[in-house]
Short mmCIF file of C-alpha atoms in Angstrom, two decimals:
data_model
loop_
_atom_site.label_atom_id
_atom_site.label_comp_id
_atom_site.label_asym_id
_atom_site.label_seq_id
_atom_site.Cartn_x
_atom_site.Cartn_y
_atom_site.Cartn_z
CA UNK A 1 25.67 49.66 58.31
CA UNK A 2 25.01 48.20 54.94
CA UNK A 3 28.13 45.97 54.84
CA UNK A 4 28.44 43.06 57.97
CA UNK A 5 31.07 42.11 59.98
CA UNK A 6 29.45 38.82 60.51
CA UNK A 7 27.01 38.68 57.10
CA UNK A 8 26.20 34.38 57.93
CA UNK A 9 27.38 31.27 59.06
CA UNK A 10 27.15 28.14 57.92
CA UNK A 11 28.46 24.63 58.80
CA UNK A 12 31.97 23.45 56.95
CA UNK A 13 31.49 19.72 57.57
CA UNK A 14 29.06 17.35 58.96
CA UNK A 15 28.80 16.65 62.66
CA UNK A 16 30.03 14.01 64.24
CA UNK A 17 26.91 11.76 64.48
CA UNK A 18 28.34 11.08 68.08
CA UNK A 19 28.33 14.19 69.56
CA UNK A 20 25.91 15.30 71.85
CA UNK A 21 26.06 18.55 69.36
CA UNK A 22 24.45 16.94 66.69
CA UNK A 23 21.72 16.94 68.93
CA UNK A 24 21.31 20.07 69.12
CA UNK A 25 18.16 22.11 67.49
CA UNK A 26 20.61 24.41 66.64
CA UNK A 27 22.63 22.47 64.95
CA UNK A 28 19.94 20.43 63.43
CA UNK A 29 18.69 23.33 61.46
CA UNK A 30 22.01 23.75 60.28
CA UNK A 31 22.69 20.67 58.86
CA UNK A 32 19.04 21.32 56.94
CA UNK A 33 19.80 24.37 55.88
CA UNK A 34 22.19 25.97 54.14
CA UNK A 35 23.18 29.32 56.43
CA UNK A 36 22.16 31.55 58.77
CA UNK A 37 22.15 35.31 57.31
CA UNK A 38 22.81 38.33 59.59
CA UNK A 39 21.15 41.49 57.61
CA UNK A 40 20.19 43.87 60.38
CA UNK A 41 22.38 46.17 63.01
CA UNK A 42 21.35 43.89 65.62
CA UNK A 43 20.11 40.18 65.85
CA UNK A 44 18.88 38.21 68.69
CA UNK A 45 18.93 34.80 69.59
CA UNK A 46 16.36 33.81 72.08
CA UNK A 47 14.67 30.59 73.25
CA UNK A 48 14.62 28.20 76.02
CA UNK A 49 17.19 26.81 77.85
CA UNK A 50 18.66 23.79 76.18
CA UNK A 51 18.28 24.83 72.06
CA UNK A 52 21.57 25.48 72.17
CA UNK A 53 21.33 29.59 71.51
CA UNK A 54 24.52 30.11 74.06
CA UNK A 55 27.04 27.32 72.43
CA UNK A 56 25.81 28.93 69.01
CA UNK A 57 26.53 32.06 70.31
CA UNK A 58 29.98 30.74 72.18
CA UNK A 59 30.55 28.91 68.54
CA UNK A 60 30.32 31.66 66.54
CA UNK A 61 32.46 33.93 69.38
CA UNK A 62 35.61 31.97 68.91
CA UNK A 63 35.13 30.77 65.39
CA UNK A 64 35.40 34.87 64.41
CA UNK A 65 38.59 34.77 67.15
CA UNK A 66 37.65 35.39 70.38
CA UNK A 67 38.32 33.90 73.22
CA UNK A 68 36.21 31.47 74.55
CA UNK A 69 35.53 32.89 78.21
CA UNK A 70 35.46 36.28 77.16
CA UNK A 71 37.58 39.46 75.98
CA UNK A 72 38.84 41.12 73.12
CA UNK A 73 40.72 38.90 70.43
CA UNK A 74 44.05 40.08 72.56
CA UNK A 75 42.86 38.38 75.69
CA UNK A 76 43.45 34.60 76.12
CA UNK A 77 43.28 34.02 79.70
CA UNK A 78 41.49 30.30 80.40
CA UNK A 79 39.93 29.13 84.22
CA UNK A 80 38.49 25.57 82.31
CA UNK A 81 37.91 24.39 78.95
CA UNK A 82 34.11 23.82 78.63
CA UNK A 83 33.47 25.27 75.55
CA UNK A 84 32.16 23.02 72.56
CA UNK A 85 33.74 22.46 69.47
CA UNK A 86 30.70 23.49 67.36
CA UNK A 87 33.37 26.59 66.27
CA UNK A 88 35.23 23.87 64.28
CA UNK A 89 32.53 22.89 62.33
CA UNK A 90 31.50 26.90 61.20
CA UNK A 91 32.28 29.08 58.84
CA UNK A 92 31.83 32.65 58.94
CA UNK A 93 31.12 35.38 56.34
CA UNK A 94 31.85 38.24 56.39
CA UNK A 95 31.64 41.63 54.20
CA UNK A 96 33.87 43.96 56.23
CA UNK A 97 36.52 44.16 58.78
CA UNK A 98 35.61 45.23 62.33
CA UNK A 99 37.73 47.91 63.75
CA UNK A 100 37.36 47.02 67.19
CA UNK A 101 35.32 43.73 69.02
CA UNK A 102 34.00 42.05 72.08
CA UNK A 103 32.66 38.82 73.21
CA UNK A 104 30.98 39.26 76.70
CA UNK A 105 29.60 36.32 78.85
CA UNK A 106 27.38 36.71 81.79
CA UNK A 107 28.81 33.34 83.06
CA UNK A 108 32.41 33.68 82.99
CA UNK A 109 32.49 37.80 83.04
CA UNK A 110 34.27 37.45 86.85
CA UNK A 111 36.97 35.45 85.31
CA UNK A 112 37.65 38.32 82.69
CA UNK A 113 37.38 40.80 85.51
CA UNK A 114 40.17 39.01 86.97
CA UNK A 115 42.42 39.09 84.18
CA UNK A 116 41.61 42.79 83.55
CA UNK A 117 43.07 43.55 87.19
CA UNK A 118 46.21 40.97 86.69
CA UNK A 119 47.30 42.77 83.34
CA UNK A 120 46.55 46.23 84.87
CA UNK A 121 44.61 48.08 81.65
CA UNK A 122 42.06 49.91 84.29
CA UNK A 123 42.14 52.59 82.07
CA UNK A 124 40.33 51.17 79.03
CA UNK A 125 37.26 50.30 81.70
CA UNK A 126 36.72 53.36 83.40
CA UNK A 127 39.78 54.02 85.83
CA UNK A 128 38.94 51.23 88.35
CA UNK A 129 38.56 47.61 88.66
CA UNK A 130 35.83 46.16 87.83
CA UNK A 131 35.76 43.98 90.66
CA UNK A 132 35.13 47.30 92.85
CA UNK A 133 31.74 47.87 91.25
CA UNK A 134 28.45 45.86 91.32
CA UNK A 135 28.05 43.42 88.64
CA UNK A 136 25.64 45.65 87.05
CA UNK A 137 27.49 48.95 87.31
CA UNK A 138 30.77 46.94 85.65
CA UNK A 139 28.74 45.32 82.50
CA UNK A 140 27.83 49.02 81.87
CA UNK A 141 31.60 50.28 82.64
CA UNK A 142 32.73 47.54 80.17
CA UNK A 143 30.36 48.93 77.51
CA UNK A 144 30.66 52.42 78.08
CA UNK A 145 34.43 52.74 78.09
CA UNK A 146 35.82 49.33 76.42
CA UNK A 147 32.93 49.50 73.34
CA UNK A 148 35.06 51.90 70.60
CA UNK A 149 32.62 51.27 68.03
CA UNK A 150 33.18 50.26 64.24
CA UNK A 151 33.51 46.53 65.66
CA UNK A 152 31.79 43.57 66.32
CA UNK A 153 29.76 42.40 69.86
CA UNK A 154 29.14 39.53 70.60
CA UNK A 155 27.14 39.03 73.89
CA UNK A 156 25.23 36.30 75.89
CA UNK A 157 22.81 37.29 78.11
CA UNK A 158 23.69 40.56 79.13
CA UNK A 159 20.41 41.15 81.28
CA UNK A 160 22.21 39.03 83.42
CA UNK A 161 23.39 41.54 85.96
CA UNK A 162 21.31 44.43 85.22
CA UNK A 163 18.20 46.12 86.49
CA UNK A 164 15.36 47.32 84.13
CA UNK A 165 16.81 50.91 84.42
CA UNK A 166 20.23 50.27 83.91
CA UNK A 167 19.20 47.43 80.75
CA UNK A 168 17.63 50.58 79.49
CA UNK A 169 20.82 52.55 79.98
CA UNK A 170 22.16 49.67 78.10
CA UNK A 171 19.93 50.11 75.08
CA UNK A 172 20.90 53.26 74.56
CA UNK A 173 24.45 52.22 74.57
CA UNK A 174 23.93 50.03 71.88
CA UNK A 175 21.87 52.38 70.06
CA UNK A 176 24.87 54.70 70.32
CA UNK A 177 27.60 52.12 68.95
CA UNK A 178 25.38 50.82 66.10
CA UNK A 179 25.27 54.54 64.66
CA UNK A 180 28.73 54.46 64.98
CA UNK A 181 29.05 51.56 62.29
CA UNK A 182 28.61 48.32 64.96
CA UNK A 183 27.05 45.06 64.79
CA UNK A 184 25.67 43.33 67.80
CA UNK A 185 24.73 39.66 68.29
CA UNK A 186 22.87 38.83 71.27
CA UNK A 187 21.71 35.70 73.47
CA UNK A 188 18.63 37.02 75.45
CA UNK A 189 15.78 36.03 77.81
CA UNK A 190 14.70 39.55 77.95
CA UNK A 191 11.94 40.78 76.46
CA UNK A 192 12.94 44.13 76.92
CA UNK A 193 16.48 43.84 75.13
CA UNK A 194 14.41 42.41 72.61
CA UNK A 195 12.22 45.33 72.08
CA UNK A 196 15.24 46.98 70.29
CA UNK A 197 14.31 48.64 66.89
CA UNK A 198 14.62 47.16 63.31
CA UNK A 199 16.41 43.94 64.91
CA UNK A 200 16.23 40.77 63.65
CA UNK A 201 15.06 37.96 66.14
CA UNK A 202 15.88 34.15 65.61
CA UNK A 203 13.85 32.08 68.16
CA UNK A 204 15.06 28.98 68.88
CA UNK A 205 12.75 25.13 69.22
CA UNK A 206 12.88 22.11 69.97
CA UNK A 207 12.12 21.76 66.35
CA UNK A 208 13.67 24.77 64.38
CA UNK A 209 14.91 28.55 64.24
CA UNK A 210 12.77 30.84 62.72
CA UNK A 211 12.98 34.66 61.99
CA UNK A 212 10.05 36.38 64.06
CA UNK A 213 8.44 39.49 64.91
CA UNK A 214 8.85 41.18 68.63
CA UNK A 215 5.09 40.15 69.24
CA UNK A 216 5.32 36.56 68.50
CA UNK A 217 8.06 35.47 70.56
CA UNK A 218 7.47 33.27 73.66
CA UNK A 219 9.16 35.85 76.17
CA UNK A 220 6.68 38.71 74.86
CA UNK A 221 3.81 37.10 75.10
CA UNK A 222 4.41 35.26 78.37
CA UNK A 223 5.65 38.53 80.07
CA UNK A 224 2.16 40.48 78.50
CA UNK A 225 0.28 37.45 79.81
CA UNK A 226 2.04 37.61 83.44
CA UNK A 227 1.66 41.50 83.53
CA UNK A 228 -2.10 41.55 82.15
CA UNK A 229 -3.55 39.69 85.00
CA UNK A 230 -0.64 38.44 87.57
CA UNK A 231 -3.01 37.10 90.19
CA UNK A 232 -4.88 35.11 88.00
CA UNK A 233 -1.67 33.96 86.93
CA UNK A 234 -0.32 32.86 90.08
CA UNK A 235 -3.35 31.23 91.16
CA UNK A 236 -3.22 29.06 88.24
CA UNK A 237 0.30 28.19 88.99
CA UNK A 238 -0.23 27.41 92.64
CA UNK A 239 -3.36 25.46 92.07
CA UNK A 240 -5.19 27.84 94.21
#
């Protein structure tokens, strides 16, 4: 897909000095620089928790329309307002017009399961409610039969609910959609999800974001580390 539905954000106005969002590594390297381009199928955003790679994500989610727990741009069910207003403050390019879109949480996917069953559209996720299945076997139901294609997902931590086998079933979902003209943006721990081809991977400091390869992000190398020599490992950590 040469033209992007999201091609790069950037922020409109300055933040509010009192925020706790200016605060924010995210949003520090914002302010410092002028955008954040999205050139490949797929991007990640990964890091450790607190550099602000979900509000980003949540940010850029509802700036492009969505709604803030969840859903297609038609949903607009709320259970609590807790999302930031970093969305005000960005702007988002874009090249083309998605066909079809998706934000999905980890966190708040029960509450959008909920609304699914209260508005009755079973069909467009497999024939049964989602709150029938495992939390694993629904993520991939939501993918399988809500993902059209030609559109735009958006989703935080997806390994959430999933086993290695079915994140690789996963993977080969995505792999699917993006050859049928989508773009993905994705909050991740994983370093499997991660492993994706040709994807672009922003990882997230204390004290920047930085484009880098597969190899020289902190979840690859701890997880090779771990998996090299796992009792040594552990007998580190437990001062043994």
């Amino acid at each position: 897909m040469e033209r992007k539905y999201i091609s790069s954000i950037f922020l409109n106005q300055e933040v509010d000095r009192r925020s706790y969002l200016y605060n924010l590594p995210i949003v520090r390297h914002l302010m410092q620089n002028a955008e954040i381009p999205f050139t490949n199928d797929i991007t990640f955003f990964v890091g450790e928790n607190g550099t602000g790679k979900s509000t980003l994500l949540e940010a850029i989610a509802v700036a492009y329309g969505f709604n803030a727990e969840g859903g297609s741009k038609n949903f607009n069910f709320s259970t609590s307002s807790t999302h930031s207003d970093l969305y005000k403050y960005l702007t988002i390019s874009r090249s083309s017009i998605a066909k079809d879109g998706f934000f999905l949480r980890a966190e708040s996917f029960y509450n959008f399961a909920t609304n699914v069953d209260d508005l009755e559209l079973f069909s467009s996720y497999g024939g049964k409610s989602l709150h029938e299945q495992s939390h694993g076997e629904s993520f991939l139901a939501l993918v399988q039969n809500r993902f059209e294609g030609n559109g735009i997902y958006i989703l935080d931590e997806p390994e959430a609910a999933l086993s290695p086998s079915r994140l690789l079933t996963l993977m080969a979902e995505i792999n699917i959609l993006i050859k049928k003209n989508s773009q993905f943006i994705i909050a991740t721990h994983s370093p499997i999800l991660m492993a994706f081809p040709n994807s672009q991977i922003y990882q997230l400091t204390e004290s920047n974001i930085k484009l880098v390869p597969y190899q020289e992000t902190e979840h690859y190398q701890l997880s090779k580390l771990f998996l090299d020599n796992p009792d040594q490992i552990l007998r580190h950590l437990f001062n043994e």
